[in-house]
Amino acid sequence: MWNVIVGEILLVIGAIFLFLGSLGIFRLPDVYNRLQAGTKCTTLGAFSTVLGVGFIEPHWMVKSLLVGVFLLLTNPVSAHAIGRASYRIGVKLWKGSVVDKLGEYREGKNA
Amino acid sequence: MTFWVIASYFLGGIVAYVLARPSRKIGAFVALLFSIYPLYALIPALDGGFYLRFTVIPYYLHLSFRLTLLGWFFALIAATLYSLSLFSAYSEKRDSFFLLSSMFSAGGLMGVFLAADYLTLFIFFEIMAFFSAFTFIREHRRSALKYIIYSLVGSYAFLAALLVINRSTGSLEITPLSGFGGSVPAVMSLFILAFWVKSAVMPFHPWAPSAYADSPHSYTPFFSGALSKSGVYGLVLAFFYIFAGFFKSHHAFGYIFAWIGALTALFAGIYALLQDDAKKLLAYSSISQLGYVAFGLGLGTSLSITGSLFVALGHAVFESLLFFVIAAVYIRTGTTMLTEMGGLIKKMPISFIALLFGIIAAAGIPPTVGFPGKWMLYEAVLEKGYPLLAGAIFAASITAFLYCYRLIYSIFLGPLKKEFRDVREAPFPALVPLLLLLIPLLFFGLFPGYVVDVTDSILREFGYLGVPHTPAKLLSGLGTFNGLAVGITMGAAFVIAFLVHAVFSRSRKVSELNNYTAGEVAEGVSMHYVADFYKFIERELHGFLKLRVEALFNWIAEGIGGLGEVLRRVYAGDIQAYLVYLILFLGFLFTLYRGVLRW
Amino acid sequence: MSAQVSGLIWIVYFMLVTAGIFLLALRFIFGPTASDRVVAVDGMTTVTTALLVILALFFRRVIYIDVALVYAVLAFIAVLAIARYLEGGL
Amino acid sequence: MVSPILAIVIPLAIAFLMPFFSALSRKSVKWVFLAVIAFNFYAAIMTFLRVLSGPILVVTAGIKPPFAINLLIGPLGGLLFLLFEGVAFLYAIFLLKAEIKEPVHRFFMLFLLNVAGATGMILTGDLFNLFVFLEITGISAYGLVGFKRDKKGLEGGVKYLILGSVGSTLFLLGVALLYSQVGTLNMADIAGRIWMLKKPTLYAAFIMFLVGLGVEAELFPMNAWVPDAYEGAHDTVTAILSTVLSKAGLYALIRVVFTVLSPQKAFLDLLLWAGLITLLLAELSALRQKNVKRMIAYSSVGQMGLVVFAFGMGSLFALQAALFQAVNHVLSKGVLFLSLAIMGKKREGLELENLRGIGRELPVTGLLFSIGALSLLGLPFLSGFWSKISLLLSTADLKLWVPLGLVLLASIIEAFYYLRTIGVFYTGTDFRFRETAFIRLLPVLVLVFVILYLGFRPGVLAPYLKGAAKELVDRSGYIGWVIGGLKP
Amino acid sequence: MIKKAFLILLVAFTGYVFFVAASARPFGSPRVVVSKRYLEKGLNETGSQNIVTSVVVLYRGFDTLGEVTVLFLAATALAALISGFPFERKERTEPSLVMSTASRYLFPLILLFGAYIFVHGHLTPGGGFPGGVVIASGFLLMFLAFRKYRVSEGGLIVTEGLAGFFYVLIGLIGLYLLGSFLASFLPPGRLHTLLSGGIIPLIYILIGFKVGSEMTGILRSLKGEDENG
Amino acid sequence: MAENIIFYGSSIALAAIGLLIALTRRNLIKIIIGLDLMETGVNMFLISIGYRRGGTAPIFDIPLSKAVDPVPQALVLTAIVIGVAVTALALTFAVRIHEKYGTLDISKLREMKW
Amino acid sequence: MKVSKWLYTVLVLLLLWLFLTGSTSMEEVIAGIVVSVLIALFASDIFTEKGLKNLTPKKIVCAILYIPYLFWEMIKANLDVAYRVLHPKMPIRPGIVMVKTRMKSDLGKLMVASSITLTPGTFTLEVDGDTFFIHWINVKAEDVEGASEQIPGKFEKCLLRFLD
Ligand code: NA
Ligand code: NA
């Protein structure tokens, strides 16, 4: 039964991180910061969930992990795509941001 | 035999259509041949008729034909006039489409006279209406459409009556309606509407002047002289056969109808005075003559019915004669406007003679075919003792004198226009109908008894007594008319008058080109009397003449058109509006079924 | 046959995830930029994928995991498509 | 022996392969198309003949109804089948010489699938399958209407698409409602279990079906797309929309109301009045149209209204008359749209003014147009007369005097604008004779020949119409054919 | 504003009344007539453990042929309508390296996954339609990630044409052998394994190919060709 | 009854919202989205018809005591595919219309009226 | 080379297939081979550059070892985010910094970028050649210039072993 206990713990951790990711997306100030929270926490939350499911039903582990791995591979890419698109269409950084090397770089390139 | 009487026209129409493409004259000639066969078949015999079976779901409908004496009477008139009109068409070099449609319209008319059941009657009525409109829809779309719409209103009214009758009796055979369950006056009104319209009796006449004026000149004689008889035929059938029981027991109905006829005769006569177009003048004259017919039918006595039938025959003869003259004149002058003609008497003497006899008949002067019928009608109304009605009908006959005079004067008398200096007599084929029509015009005027022989048989079929007569003599309750005697007297008087004129005349002969006056002639001002001939009447009756029933019908038509204009805006092109309609309809259905849907 | 997961776990899990989805929905609604909404959607797709896997466990049907996988693939591509659209790359 | 199902699946298979044919030879496409339609016509004839001795039940997947989808071809289906494939065959001949914008093979694929869809609609015995075929027919029609890719085509197409998809969504909702209560989708099976329905559901389903199918059956007020789509579409497309497609939609509506839902008085009355209002409104709208194609489009709507009106009367006689009228509408509208297509080639635009004298220029086409129009108006000895008179006789039989009067009024309006058009066609003189190619005239000639033939021998249709009408009236017969004991 | 309020009211009313009509049925216990048999006999009759699949491919297989046709039709109509459209976008941004690299490596995996879905349509909640869509989405990924990625039109046409044709052909073989279109002429096979379900996997594979190529074709048409590639 | 409200109510609400969008928005794309929503609502309705209390997916990889009705699922599959097809076509129309008319405003599409 | 690429692709795909089916029965394997072969036929070119050379034992071991490392970083990242999100004052100092990567291959860059995104406080916003632009949630003034070593450096050490 140890596997169920582990699984349950993983599930709870997963749920917490999923929630935190959502909270981050809700709370943080600009798109880029939201992406930070969204990508990291939801990915880990989801991974933890599928791992937990795999522990509870060991037969499912492989398949369940496939889902997790897929998320692991794709979430950073989609976050990158969103972030890049946002920057390119001129979504402003939060006013508290301290440095924008990309802006400088692009200006230098255009000049 | 009966089958070929009708089929000959349709077959001939198709053959002529094909042959007229290479040569119009050949087409017209072939059409003439095909139109003569029915005449040949009709003159000798009355046979029993035939049935054509058309199995149509859901009913086993069949077309049946039967040659009755009444039908024969009118069919013979129609066949004769149609053949004659083809002579004129030959001169006018009418094209294939005209030949097709006119042949089909003649076939349709023949079918109307020979139909033994309502459906057949309706079918041929439709064919006749459509194809007579087709003869001139190309050149005069407006008047043709007007004509066809009036016709359709009539024939659909008839169709409705037919459906009611079929619903009640389960049969479509033309028989007297006895023990009829439905509302007889309603059905009868629907029934006679079609024929009322077709005979152009007021107030359903507005189609006629424009249609007569705009139809091909060679076709108008048939149109006016024969096609309108389908209306008379239907009215006779309705009053004295199908609804005879109702008609006999409701005198007021006949009385009102007689008044309608009399007023038609009178007012159409007045309108005729005011026309500048010869064909329009004749059109109103035609309406007026049919007013007499309606008048006689409304009176409903043996004498009056006989009179009506006689007037119908007379009208067919002289009215078409007059139209034929106009057609002949048109071939040479290219106009039918009275104000543009004049002085043609020496250029077209035969036409002049024909027209002269025609107007004598139209004015109801013996010894022509125009007189006996009217005489019988006068006698009948006097016998009945309706003095006001008699006054109206006498007044109507005065108008006939006036417009007839104007007609002959404007065309043949007075000064000759320069442009008509080289006009010749009309071509021979166009004169054939004139000459041939003079025969019945005089013969039936002199011997009205031969006609009354037929009408007596018809009346007896309807359960009426005949009119006592001999070949030349007619007897009424109030007097006697001897056509031959009157004819001889009149003829003698005419000869004497002519001699007196020839011998003792002192008047100076002036050229027809002489303008009567010397000095400056203002260009563009008509020096012809006829321009303002009866203007005073128009002035006097101005207010009254403005009250035209045509305006009412136009108003209705425009109202429907305007409604269409408004309603088609439903299709506004806006897809969201369309969606809203759909949803509104859903909502409507929910509301409709709210009881079931419980909300 | 297979081990039961404590009811409390379900309650905790679903409550947290529901709360998360609710927050994401708020972000989606309030934006303020299109990018913010896409971020919310992206987050939501991941949460939904996890949820589908959890539902497989809840109903004890392994076949539902296939559904989660299909969903993850399609959602990923959809988000990429939106991102590409946003930057004018379509 | 040809299985009727082949008339649906062979066109599908060939449509799938059409790009290959196009790659082999661009010209082969229309011949392949013609060949498939010819096969369908052959199948229709064979089926029609077989139906004379009894209905045909075609099961799919080797499983008896109601557990698998089945086709059922009774007298009604057989008649429409023959009619549709025959007309489509004529259009296929007409299309041999038609100018079609690129990509040509796609046009023919769409057309083929359109015919197959309409065929499926009339043959299927399953309600949801009907929905699928409705969509096939609809989507191919949207594509065909927009095919010209000009302003008008696109506008007409998108309007049709929007209304059509709302309509089919509603239809689907109706199907869902029925399924929720009877648990089956087979039309005969539902018909047999209709007593299980609660009344609210029955009525709600009827509403959904009426509104949903009313779009295709061109009923007011769901028909607003019709003039726009007809005007915008390619001429032959307009012809197939007006003849085959509208009838397929009508068939679906009638089948659902009469067989599936049972013809309640309330439903029939609604059909009657909806048809009548459609008729009047459409005829009035046609009255002032300047564009002849649009005018005929309105007239087509009006005719559909007339047919629905007749169905709404519900008596055996009325149903026969309605079917006869529908047949005649197919014949006449085919003639009108095809001859208009020929005329359109000679003139710029189809405004009435532009067509002055066209009847002189194209004497045969003009004559054929006139005959088609006159048949529609009910000129005696053209087939339209007999259907109209039987329709009116049954109206009188039911003592529907007010509707009778309105129908006659509508006929007068219709006569007015058609005769005006014919008048304009023959107005003027001195037009050069330039009749079109015989192969294009041939289909029109055939249609007119049928109109004339039926005009003189209307009785030949009688037994088939009667059988078809009986099929509609006798629900238990239909149920028995499918569920009872017909050997598959 | 009034118009809008009116429309809202109308729609709400329609929805409400429809809800009343819809909820006349007691929820959660449907009157199962045909599906009862599917659930009870379907497994042994068709050999497919996924009953939805056996309903889709066999019991209502004729619908599915129609459904495939609808998709084909949409692809055809779309290609016809888009033909001649001037795709004149010049200012397309380049996809990022991260994205294109990721897509490159994911693409075969997604295709495989799509194939897995339609091959196992009778065993798992998959089938030709989702499988085909997943495959098409793989192509979409490539379209998104590479401006110059091209799919040969010929290949697509051949795939969809042949897949559709073979679908009908399988139906016709059933008609020929068993007298009924789309009848399963193969035995149900060993239950719960890949080789079960008679003709079901066959058809679902064809559908997978067809849907995949059609959806890809649709995407291809909508993408158009810009001047760079 | 609670299930009625949740399942039927939400699907009908979805359809109604879609309809409202189609009725009030002027942008063709939005109208298409509205129609799509409507369809989705109907599909949801169809799916909820097949629901049975305690039912699960009708896939017999394990012995089942109670499965939901498979037929609505099959139907919805078909309906969805059809919906996709229609939507794709509609969007193509939108693309072409934007090209020809220079706008997606549906009220400007009145080349043909009356 | 072509065959090598193709074989490599087939192997990877077949492995995935077996994971997906979770079965090693004959028919599944055959089906998997057929599918993999078919897909590899036209996808192998874009799937791999080196083919079977990717499969040296060293590379495999390194790849496997990388996973726990990444996970450890991920967990740290999540705790970091959790802290910042839950903290009432939200202690963040975001900014975009520029870093250079040593990875040459596309795959290497992808892995670095993804790893950066998944690990504490950073995510890859833009890539231009070997220049990465990183959004950093808590930039300290002194970090801006030395970011290259700090951010990608730690992954690259590991990644270089099995990728480039
Ligand atoms: Na994601
Ligand atoms: Na849609």
Coordinates of C-alpha atoms and ligand atoms in Angstrom, one line a residue, chain A residues 75 78, chain C residues 42 45-46, ligand 1:
Chain A
N75 CA 5.3 23.6 -22.0
S78 CA 4.7 27.2 -25.7
Chain C
D42 CA -2.0 27.9 -21.7
T45 CA -4.7 23.4 -20.9
T46 CA -2.0 22.1 -18.6
Ligands
NA1 NA 0.8 23.6 -22.4

